[in-house]
Every structure is written in C-alpha cells, then in structure tokens.
Tab-separated table of C-alpha atoms in Angstrom:
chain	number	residue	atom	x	y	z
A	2	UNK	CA	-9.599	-190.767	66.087
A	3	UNK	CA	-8.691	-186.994	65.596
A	4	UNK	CA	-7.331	-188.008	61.924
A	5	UNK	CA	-10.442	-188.076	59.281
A	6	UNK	CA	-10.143	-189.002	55.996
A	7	UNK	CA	-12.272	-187.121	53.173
A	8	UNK	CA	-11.726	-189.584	50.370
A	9	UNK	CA	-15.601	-189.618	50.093
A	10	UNK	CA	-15.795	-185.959	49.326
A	11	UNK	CA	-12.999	-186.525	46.152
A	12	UNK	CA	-14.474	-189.601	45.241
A	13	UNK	CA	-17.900	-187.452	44.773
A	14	UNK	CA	-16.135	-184.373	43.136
A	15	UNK	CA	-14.472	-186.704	40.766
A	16	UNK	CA	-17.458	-188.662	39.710
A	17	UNK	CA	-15.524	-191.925	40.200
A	18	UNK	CA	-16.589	-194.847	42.283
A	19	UNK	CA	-14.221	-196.561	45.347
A	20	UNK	CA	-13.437	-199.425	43.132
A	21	UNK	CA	-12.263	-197.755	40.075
A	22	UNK	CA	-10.039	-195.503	42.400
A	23	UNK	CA	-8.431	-198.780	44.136
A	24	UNK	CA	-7.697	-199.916	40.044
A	25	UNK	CA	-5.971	-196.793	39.356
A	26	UNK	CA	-4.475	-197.080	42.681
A	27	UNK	CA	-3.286	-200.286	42.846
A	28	UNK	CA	-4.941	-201.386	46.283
A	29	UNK	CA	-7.893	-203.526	46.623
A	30	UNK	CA	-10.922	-202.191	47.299
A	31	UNK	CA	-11.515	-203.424	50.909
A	32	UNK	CA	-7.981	-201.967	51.473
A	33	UNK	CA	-9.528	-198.337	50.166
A	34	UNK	CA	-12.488	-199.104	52.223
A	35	UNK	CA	-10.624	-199.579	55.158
A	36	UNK	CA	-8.403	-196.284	54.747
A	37	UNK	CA	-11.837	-194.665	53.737
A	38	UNK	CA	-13.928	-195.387	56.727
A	39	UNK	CA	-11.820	-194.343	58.773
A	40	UNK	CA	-10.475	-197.208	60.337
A	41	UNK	CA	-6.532	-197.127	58.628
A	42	UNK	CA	-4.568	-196.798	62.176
A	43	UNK	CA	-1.871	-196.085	59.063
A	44	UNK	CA	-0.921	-195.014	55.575
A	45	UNK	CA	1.991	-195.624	53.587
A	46	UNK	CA	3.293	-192.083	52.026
A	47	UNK	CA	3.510	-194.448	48.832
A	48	UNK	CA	-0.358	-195.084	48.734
A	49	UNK	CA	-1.276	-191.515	49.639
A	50	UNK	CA	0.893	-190.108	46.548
A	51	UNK	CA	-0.590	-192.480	44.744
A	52	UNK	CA	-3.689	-191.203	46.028
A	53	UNK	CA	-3.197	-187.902	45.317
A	54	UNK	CA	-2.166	-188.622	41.537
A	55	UNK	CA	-4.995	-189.942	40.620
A	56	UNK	CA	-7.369	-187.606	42.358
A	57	UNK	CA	-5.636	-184.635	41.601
A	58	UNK	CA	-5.456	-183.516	45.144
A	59	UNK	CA	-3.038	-182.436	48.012
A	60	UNK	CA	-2.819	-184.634	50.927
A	61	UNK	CA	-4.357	-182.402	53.184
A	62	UNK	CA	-7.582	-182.860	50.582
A	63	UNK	CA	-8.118	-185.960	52.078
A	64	UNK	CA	-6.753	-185.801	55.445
A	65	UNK	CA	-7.687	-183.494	58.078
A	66	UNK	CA	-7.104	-183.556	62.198
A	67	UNK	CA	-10.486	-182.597	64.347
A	68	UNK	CA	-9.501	-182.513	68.140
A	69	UNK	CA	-10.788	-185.166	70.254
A	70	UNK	CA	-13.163	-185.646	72.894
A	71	UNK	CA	-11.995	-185.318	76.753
A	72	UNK	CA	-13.033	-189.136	77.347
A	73	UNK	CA	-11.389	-190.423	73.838
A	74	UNK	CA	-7.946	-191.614	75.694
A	75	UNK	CA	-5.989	-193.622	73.237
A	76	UNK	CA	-5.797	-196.948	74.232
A	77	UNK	CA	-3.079	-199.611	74.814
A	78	UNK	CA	-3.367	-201.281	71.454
A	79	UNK	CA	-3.472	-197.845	69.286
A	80	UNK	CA	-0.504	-196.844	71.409
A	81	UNK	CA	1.321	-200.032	70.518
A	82	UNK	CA	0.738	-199.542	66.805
A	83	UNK	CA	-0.707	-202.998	66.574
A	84	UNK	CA	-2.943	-202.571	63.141
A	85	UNK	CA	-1.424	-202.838	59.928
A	86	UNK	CA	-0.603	-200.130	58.082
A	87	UNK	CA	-2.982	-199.925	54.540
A	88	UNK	CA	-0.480	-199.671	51.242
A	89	UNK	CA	-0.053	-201.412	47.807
A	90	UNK	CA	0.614	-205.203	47.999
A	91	UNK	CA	4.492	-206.512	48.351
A	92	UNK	CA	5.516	-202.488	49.742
C-alpha cells in the first residue's frame, strides 16, 4: 500500500506505549494495532485528530505516501472498499 503509517516513530519519541495511546484515544488497542501495522484500508478524520492531540503531531507526522511497485496492482476488493474503516466505537 503506498500509504504508511509512522505511529511507531511518535509512539517512540513520546515515550508512550500503543495501549496507553488507544486510552487517551479512545480506540482499543487492536483497533490502534490495526491502523499501526499498516493494515487500516481507512481512517476516520475523527480518530486521526484525535490522534494528533494526543501526540502532538500533524497528520502528515504519521502518514506518509511511498510510490508503489510496478506489479502492486490494487486489487478488486481494495478497489471495492470492502474493509472497515478503523475509528472510535458508535462514530
């Protein structure tokens, strides 16, 4: 995916761990984890302010685009937008 998210790199330069970030958040952690491994095909603008409060950052702190390899072709399922979309519980 040509989106790659840096939480790790915040997480480190703020000394605080994945769960206490998903506390302060208001996700649960294997929500973060998701978003933070890189497999998020979404994320609400909601979650990534919240995000951003708490680590102090900009968005593009923890979100960057790398191009993508010739034989990385989206396929049918990305395309459809079938995976759910990581946010705070009842948005």
């Amino acid at each position: 995916m040509p989106i790659v998210v840096d939480i790790d790199v915040m997480l480190a330069r703020r000394k605080m761990s994945v769960g206490e970030l998903a506390d302060r958040v208001g996700i649960t952690p294997a929500n973060l984890a998701v978003l933070k491994n890189g497999r998020a095909k979404a994320v609400r603008f909601s979650t990534l302010a919240a995000l951003c409060e708490v680590l102090t950052c900009q968005p593009g702190d923890l979100l960057r685009w790398e191009t993508e390899d010739a034989g990385g072709a989206v396929d049918a399922g990305d395309a459809a937008g079938t995976d759910e979309a990581v946010g705070a519980p009842g948005e």
